[in-house]
PDB file of C-alpha atoms in Angstrom:
ATOM      1  CA  MET A   1     -24.431  -3.569  10.643  1.00 62.00           C
ATOM      2  CA  ARG A   2     -26.526  -1.124   9.137  1.00 72.00           C
ATOM      3  CA  PHE A   3     -23.828   1.114   9.151  1.00 66.00           C
ATOM      4  CA  LEU A   4     -21.642  -1.361   6.889  1.00 69.00           C
ATOM      5  CA  TYR A   5     -24.344  -1.116   4.285  1.00 76.00           C
ATOM      6  CA  LEU A   6     -24.409   2.439   4.279  1.00 74.00           C
ATOM      7  CA  VAL A   7     -20.683   2.725   3.682  1.00 70.00           C
ATOM      8  CA  LEU A   8     -20.803  -0.128   0.930  1.00 76.00           C
ATOM      9  CA  GLY A   9     -23.899   1.801  -0.594  1.00 81.00           C
ATOM     10  CA  ALA A  10     -21.813   5.297  -0.695  1.00 77.00           C
ATOM     11  CA  LEU A  11     -19.368   3.737  -1.838  1.00 73.00           C
ATOM     12  CA  THR A  12     -20.924   2.091  -5.002  1.00 84.00           C
ATOM     13  CA  ALA A  13     -22.874   5.205  -5.625  1.00 81.00           C
ATOM     14  CA  GLY A  14     -19.245   7.064  -5.810  1.00 76.00           C
ATOM     15  CA  LEU A  15     -17.864   4.134  -8.349  1.00 76.00           C
ATOM     16  CA  ILE A  16     -20.835   4.377 -10.528  1.00 82.00           C
ATOM     17  CA  THR A  17     -20.764   8.496 -10.202  1.00 76.00           C
ATOM     18  CA  GLY A  18     -17.404   8.127 -11.211  1.00 73.00           C
ATOM     19  CA  LYS A  19     -17.778   6.172 -14.391  1.00 76.00           C
ATOM     20  CA  VAL A  20     -21.069   7.567 -15.701  1.00 79.00           C
ATOM     21  CA  PHE A  21     -20.167  11.796 -15.106  1.00 74.00           C
ATOM     22  CA  SER A  22     -16.621  11.755 -14.685  1.00 68.00           C
ATOM     23  CA  PRO A  23     -17.065  15.100 -12.019  1.00 64.00           C
ATOM     24  CA  ASP A  24     -13.891  17.212 -11.553  1.00 68.00           C
ATOM     25  CA  PHE A  25     -13.408  18.062  -7.731  1.00 66.00           C
ATOM     26  CA  GLY A  26     -10.375  19.260  -7.901  1.00 67.00           C
ATOM     27  CA  ASN A  27      -9.042  19.840  -4.408  1.00 69.00           C
ATOM     28  CA  LEU A  28     -12.435  19.205  -2.859  1.00 69.00           C
ATOM     29  CA  TYR A  29     -11.250  16.397  -1.073  1.00 64.00           C
ATOM     30  CA  GLU A  30      -8.452  17.648   0.719  1.00 69.00           C
ATOM     31  CA  LEU A  31     -10.886  20.770   2.177  1.00 74.00           C
ATOM     32  CA  MET A  32     -13.135  18.147   3.492  1.00 71.00           C
ATOM     33  CA  LEU A  33     -10.481  16.122   4.675  1.00 66.00           C
ATOM     34  CA  TYR A  34      -9.429  19.366   6.602  1.00 70.00           C
ATOM     35  CA  ALA A  35     -12.708  19.924   7.733  1.00 74.00           C
ATOM     36  CA  LEU A  36     -13.249  16.309   9.178  1.00 66.00           C
ATOM     37  CA  ILE A  37      -9.842  16.559  11.177  1.00 66.00           C
ATOM     38  CA  LEU A  38     -10.986  20.045  12.625  1.00 72.00           C
ATOM     39  CA  LEU A  39     -14.265  18.555  13.810  1.00 69.00           C
ATOM     40  CA  ILE A  40     -12.921  15.572  15.612  1.00 65.00           C
ATOM     41  CA  GLY A  41     -10.506  17.718  16.870  1.00 66.00           C
ATOM     42  CA  ILE A  42     -13.410  20.224  18.240  1.00 68.00           C
ATOM     43  CA  ASP A  43     -14.689  16.949  19.535  1.00 64.00           C
ATOM     44  CA  LEU A  44     -11.899  15.493  21.197  1.00 61.00           C
ATOM     45  CA  GLY A  45     -10.948  18.765  22.775  1.00 64.00           C
ATOM     46  CA  MET A  46     -14.339  18.975  24.612  1.00 62.00           C
ATOM     47  CA  SER A  47     -14.170  15.595  25.687  1.00 60.00           C
ATOM     48  CA  SER A  48     -12.872  14.741  29.105  1.00 53.00           C
ATOM     49  CA  MET A  49      -8.811  13.992  29.511  1.00 56.00           C
ATOM     50  CA  GLU A  50      -8.928  11.794  32.501  1.00 58.00           C
ATOM     51  CA  GLY A  51      -9.444   9.596  29.249  1.00 56.00           C
ATOM     52  CA  ILE A  52      -6.044  10.437  28.229  1.00 57.00           C
ATOM     53  CA  LYS A  53      -4.737   9.619  31.016  1.00 60.00           C
ATOM     54  CA  ARG A  54      -5.981   6.392  32.159  1.00 61.00           C
ATOM     55  CA  VAL A  55      -4.799   5.033  28.788  1.00 59.00           C
ATOM     56  CA  GLY A  56      -1.295   6.595  29.638  1.00 66.00           C
ATOM     57  CA  ARG A  57       1.715   4.547  28.281  1.00 71.00           C
ATOM     58  CA  PHE A  58      -0.728   2.484  26.299  1.00 74.00           C
ATOM     59  CA  VAL A  59      -1.277   4.959  23.410  1.00 74.00           C
ATOM     60  CA  LEU A  60       2.422   5.465  22.877  1.00 80.00           C
ATOM     61  CA  LEU A  61       2.709   1.670  22.904  1.00 87.00           C
ATOM     62  CA  LEU A  62       0.362   1.030  20.370  1.00 89.00           C
ATOM     63  CA  PRO A  63       1.985   2.492  17.400  1.00 91.00           C
ATOM     64  CA  LEU A  64       5.038   0.794  17.882  1.00 92.00           C
ATOM     65  CA  SER A  65       3.033  -2.664  18.307  1.00 93.00           C
ATOM     66  CA  THR A  66       1.350  -1.658  14.839  1.00 93.00           C
ATOM     67  CA  MET A  67       4.541  -0.885  13.279  1.00 94.00           C
ATOM     68  CA  LEU A  68       6.134  -3.803  14.592  1.00 95.00           C
ATOM     69  CA  GLY A  69       3.249  -6.361  13.451  1.00 94.00           C
ATOM     70  CA  SER A  70       2.828  -4.798  10.292  1.00 94.00           C
ATOM     71  CA  LEU A  71       6.553  -5.198   9.430  1.00 95.00           C
ATOM     72  CA  LEU A  72       6.225  -8.851  10.510  1.00 96.00           C
ATOM     73  CA  GLY A  73       3.537  -9.522   8.335  1.00 94.00           C
ATOM     74  CA  GLY A  74       5.710  -7.959   5.130  1.00 94.00           C
ATOM     75  CA  VAL A  75       8.455 -10.076   6.413  1.00 96.00           C
ATOM     76  CA  LEU A  76       5.511 -13.481   6.232  1.00 96.00           C
ATOM     77  CA  ALA A  77       4.119 -12.015   3.206  1.00 93.00           C
ATOM     78  CA  SER A  78       7.431 -11.508   1.323  1.00 93.00           C
ATOM     79  CA  LEU A  79       8.122 -15.262   2.198  1.00 94.00           C
ATOM     80  CA  ILE A  80       4.664 -16.600   1.001  1.00 94.00           C
ATOM     81  CA  LEU A  81       4.796 -14.543  -2.283  1.00 92.00           C
ATOM     82  CA  GLY A  82       8.186 -15.156  -2.789  1.00 92.00           C
ATOM     83  CA  ILE A  83       9.375 -11.268  -3.238  1.00 92.00           C
ATOM     84  CA  SER A  84      12.363  -9.618  -1.767  1.00 93.00           C
ATOM     85  CA  LEU A  85      12.271  -9.110   1.722  1.00 94.00           C
ATOM     86  CA  ARG A  86      13.132  -5.327   0.589  1.00 94.00           C
ATOM     87  CA  TRP A  87       9.583  -4.810  -0.800  1.00 95.00           C
ATOM     88  CA  GLY A  88       7.589  -7.001   1.315  1.00 94.00           C
ATOM     89  CA  LEU A  89       8.617  -4.709   4.668  1.00 94.00           C
ATOM     90  CA  ALA A  90       8.574  -1.298   2.516  1.00 95.00           C
ATOM     91  CA  ILE A  91       5.039  -2.167   1.526  1.00 95.00           C
ATOM     92  CA  ALA A  92       4.130  -3.097   5.192  1.00 95.00           C
ATOM     93  CA  ALA A  93       5.746   0.057   6.346  1.00 94.00           C
ATOM     94  CA  GLY A  94       3.088   1.767   4.986  1.00 92.00           C
ATOM     95  CA  CYS A  95       0.587   1.135   7.581  1.00 91.00           C
ATOM     96  CA  GLY A  96      -2.430   2.140   5.387  1.00 89.00           C
ATOM     97  CA  TRP A  97      -1.265   5.241   4.390  1.00 87.00           C
ATOM     98  CA  TYR A  98      -1.242   4.650   0.413  1.00 88.00           C
ATOM     99  CA  SER A  99      -1.024   7.907  -1.127  1.00 88.00           C
ATOM    100  CA  LEU A 100       2.394   8.191   0.506  1.00 88.00           C
ATOM    101  CA  THR A 101       3.280   4.362   0.176  1.00 91.00           C
ATOM    102  CA  GLY A 102       2.945   3.881  -3.531  1.00 90.00           C
ATOM    103  CA  PRO A 103       4.666   6.766  -5.135  1.00 90.00           C
ATOM    104  CA  LEU A 104       7.660   6.450  -2.367  1.00 90.00           C
ATOM    105  CA  ILE A 105       8.194   2.970  -3.482  1.00 93.00           C
ATOM    106  CA  ALA A 106       7.227   3.682  -7.231  1.00 92.00           C
ATOM    107  CA  GLN A 107      10.688   5.839  -7.572  1.00 92.00           C
ATOM    108  CA  TYR A 108      12.251   2.457  -6.743  1.00 92.00           C
ATOM    109  CA  SER A 109      10.009   0.154  -8.693  1.00 92.00           C
ATOM    110  CA  ALA A 110       6.617   1.057 -10.662  1.00 92.00           C
ATOM    111  CA  VAL A 111       5.023  -2.598 -10.032  1.00 93.00           C
ATOM    112  CA  TYR A 112       5.843  -2.696  -6.092  1.00 93.00           C
ATOM    113  CA  GLY A 113       4.618   0.870  -6.163  1.00 93.00           C
ATOM    114  CA  ALA A 114       1.657   0.153  -7.450  1.00 94.00           C
ATOM    115  CA  LEU A 115       1.611  -2.667  -5.207  1.00 92.00           C
ATOM    116  CA  GLY A 116       1.798  -0.820  -2.383  1.00 93.00           C
ATOM    117  CA  PHE A 117      -0.645   1.490  -3.205  1.00 93.00           C
ATOM    118  CA  LEU A 118      -3.169  -1.288  -3.526  1.00 94.00           C
ATOM    119  CA  ALA A 119      -2.107  -3.205  -0.369  1.00 93.00           C
ATOM    120  CA  ASN A 120      -2.224   0.054   1.992  1.00 92.00           C
ATOM    121  CA  LEU A 121      -5.330   1.171   0.363  1.00 92.00           C
ATOM    122  CA  THR A 122      -6.796  -2.529   0.885  1.00 93.00           C
ATOM    123  CA  ARG A 123      -6.020  -2.048   4.518  1.00 92.00           C
ATOM    124  CA  GLU A 124      -8.032   1.201   5.016  1.00 91.00           C
ATOM    125  CA  ILE A 125     -11.268  -0.396   3.127  1.00 91.00           C
ATOM    126  CA  MET A 126     -10.554  -3.414   5.597  1.00 91.00           C
ATOM    127  CA  THR A 127     -10.603  -1.044   8.376  1.00 91.00           C
ATOM    128  CA  VAL A 128     -13.856   0.630   7.539  1.00 89.00           C
ATOM    129  CA  ILE A 129     -15.676  -2.480   7.459  1.00 89.00           C
ATOM    130  CA  LEU A 130     -13.952  -4.611  10.305  1.00 90.00           C
ATOM    131  CA  TYR A 131     -13.995  -2.181  12.565  1.00 90.00           C
ATOM    132  CA  PRO A 132     -17.086  -1.678  13.034  1.00 89.00           C
ATOM    133  CA  LEU A 133     -17.866  -5.363  13.034  1.00 88.00           C
ATOM    134  CA  ALA A 134     -15.327  -6.194  15.513  1.00 89.00           C
ATOM    135  CA  ALA A 135     -15.617  -3.181  17.714  1.00 86.00           C
ATOM    136  CA  GLY A 136     -18.701  -4.842  19.846  1.00 83.00           C
ATOM    137  CA  LYS A 137     -16.756  -8.402  20.181  1.00 88.00           C
ATOM    138  CA  MET A 138     -13.662  -7.015  20.928  1.00 86.00           C
ATOM    139  CA  GLN A 139     -11.652  -3.973  23.152  1.00 85.00           C
ATOM    140  CA  LYS A 140     -12.188  -0.998  21.419  1.00 83.00           C
ATOM    141  CA  GLU A 141      -8.470  -0.151  21.688  1.00 84.00           C
ATOM    142  CA  PRO A 142      -6.197  -2.452  20.694  1.00 85.00           C
ATOM    143  CA  LEU A 143      -8.464  -2.717  17.672  1.00 88.00           C
ATOM    144  CA  VAL A 144      -7.398   0.869  16.431  1.00 90.00           C
ATOM    145  CA  SER A 145      -4.349  -0.982  15.242  1.00 90.00           C
ATOM    146  CA  ILE A 146      -5.813  -2.501  12.196  1.00 91.00           C
ATOM    147  CA  GLY A 147      -6.586   1.321  10.585  1.00 90.00           C
ATOM    148  CA  GLY A 148      -2.514   1.904  10.937  1.00 91.00           C
ATOM    149  CA  ALA A 149      -1.633   5.403  10.099  1.00 90.00           C
ATOM    150  CA  THR A 150      -5.397   6.257   8.773  1.00 90.00           C
ATOM    151  CA  THR A 151      -6.642   6.615  12.331  1.00 90.00           C
ATOM    152  CA  MET A 152      -5.908  10.134  12.469  1.00 86.00           C
ATOM    153  CA  ASP A 153      -7.772  10.762   9.666  1.00 83.00           C
ATOM    154  CA  THR A 154     -10.181   8.669   6.949  1.00 86.00           C
ATOM    155  CA  THR A 155     -11.073   6.290   9.456  1.00 88.00           C
ATOM    156  CA  LEU A 156     -11.331   8.192  12.734  1.00 87.00           C
ATOM    157  CA  PRO A 157     -15.140   9.054  12.166  1.00 86.00           C
ATOM    158  CA  ILE A 158     -15.558   5.026  12.220  1.00 88.00           C
ATOM    159  CA  ILE A 159     -13.452   4.620  15.166  1.00 88.00           C
ATOM    160  CA  ARG A 160     -15.289   7.444  16.943  1.00 85.00           C
ATOM    161  CA  LYS A 161     -18.927   5.833  15.853  1.00 86.00           C
ATOM    162  CA  PHE A 162     -18.296   2.191  17.090  1.00 89.00           C
ATOM    163  CA  GLY A 163     -16.034   3.406  19.977  1.00 84.00           C
ATOM    164  CA  ASP A 164     -16.032   6.406  22.599  1.00 79.00           C
ATOM    165  CA  SER A 165     -14.095   9.505  22.622  1.00 76.00           C
ATOM    166  CA  GLU A 166     -11.317   7.489  24.884  1.00 79.00           C
ATOM    167  CA  THR A 167     -10.710   5.412  21.696  1.00 84.00           C
ATOM    168  CA  ALA A 168     -10.992   8.248  19.188  1.00 84.00           C
ATOM    169  CA  VAL A 169      -8.080  10.154  21.349  1.00 82.00           C
ATOM    170  CA  VAL A 170      -6.111   7.165  21.428  1.00 86.00           C
ATOM    171  CA  ALA A 171      -6.880   6.363  17.768  1.00 87.00           C
ATOM    172  CA  PHE A 172      -5.802  10.160  16.957  1.00 85.00           C
ATOM    173  CA  VAL A 173      -2.329   9.769  18.809  1.00 85.00           C
ATOM    174  CA  HIS A 174      -1.678   6.576  17.319  1.00 89.00           C
ATOM    175  CA  GLY A 175      -2.522   7.477  13.407  1.00 90.00           C
ATOM    176  CA  PHE A 176      -0.541  10.788  14.215  1.00 87.00           C
ATOM    177  CA  ILE A 177       2.803   8.970  15.189  1.00 88.00           C
ATOM    178  CA  LEU A 178       2.650   6.543  12.439  1.00 91.00           C
ATOM    179  CA  THR A 179       2.341   9.319  10.326  1.00 89.00           C
ATOM    180  CA  ALA A 180       5.050  11.096  11.358  1.00 88.00           C
ATOM    181  CA  THR A 181       7.252   8.156  11.389  1.00 90.00           C
ATOM    182  CA  ILE A 182       6.313   6.566   8.127  1.00 91.00           C
ATOM    183  CA  PRO A 183       7.788   8.652   5.478  1.00 90.00           C
ATOM    184  CA  PHE A 184      11.038   7.936   7.324  1.00 91.00           C
ATOM    185  CA  ILE A 185      10.906   4.223   7.702  1.00 92.00           C
ATOM    186  CA  ILE A 186       9.771   3.362   3.884  1.00 92.00           C
ATOM    187  CA  PRO A 187      13.073   5.170   2.333  1.00 92.00           C
ATOM    188  CA  LEU A 188      15.146   3.394   5.328  1.00 92.00           C
ATOM    189  CA  ILE A 189      14.261   0.154   4.453  1.00 93.00           C
ATOM    190  CA  LEU A 190      14.516   0.663   0.401  1.00 92.00           C
ATOM    191  CA  GLN A 191      18.168   2.250   1.332  1.00 91.00           C
ATOM    192  CA  ILE A 192      19.406  -0.532   3.446  1.00 91.00           C
ATOM    193  CA  LEU A 193      18.064  -3.429   2.038  1.00 85.00           C
ATOM    194  CA  PRO A 194      19.037  -4.746  -1.201  1.00 80.00           C
TER     195      PRO A 194
END
């Protein structure tokens, strides 16, 4: 619980700093993300390969399950909100990758592009909040699915902290597979559905 307060405190401090000082960090966030992925890769490389062998096919089935679950959520959301199935599926297919989903959908509709950005950003934020709370009560590997594509990069440190090195490997592969497929799935949905 203490970690959750630290994350929320850091988020609040960042929002206040941005409003008061408006610093220009340029591409520093991108460099920090690369450094984060490098450090996680080193940590994963030093961990035992036995964990990878133990999870086996599960590590490949989890991203498929995550995408299917996200698309089902998109269908339900489109029915509940009364929006076209096209937009509901396209937004859900982002699986938390807000920086890609928003711009891809915005090429077809600025309103739904903004909604895609916000919905997927919310998924990432909810992963940061919910994974630490749920990791002690549920199996850690299937729980990775709540992070979607973000499990390869931004939410990986949280999954590693509250999971273990085996869960981190599952999360990295999960995020990698989703990250490789999302840029094809969203445009396909937008082109096929009316």
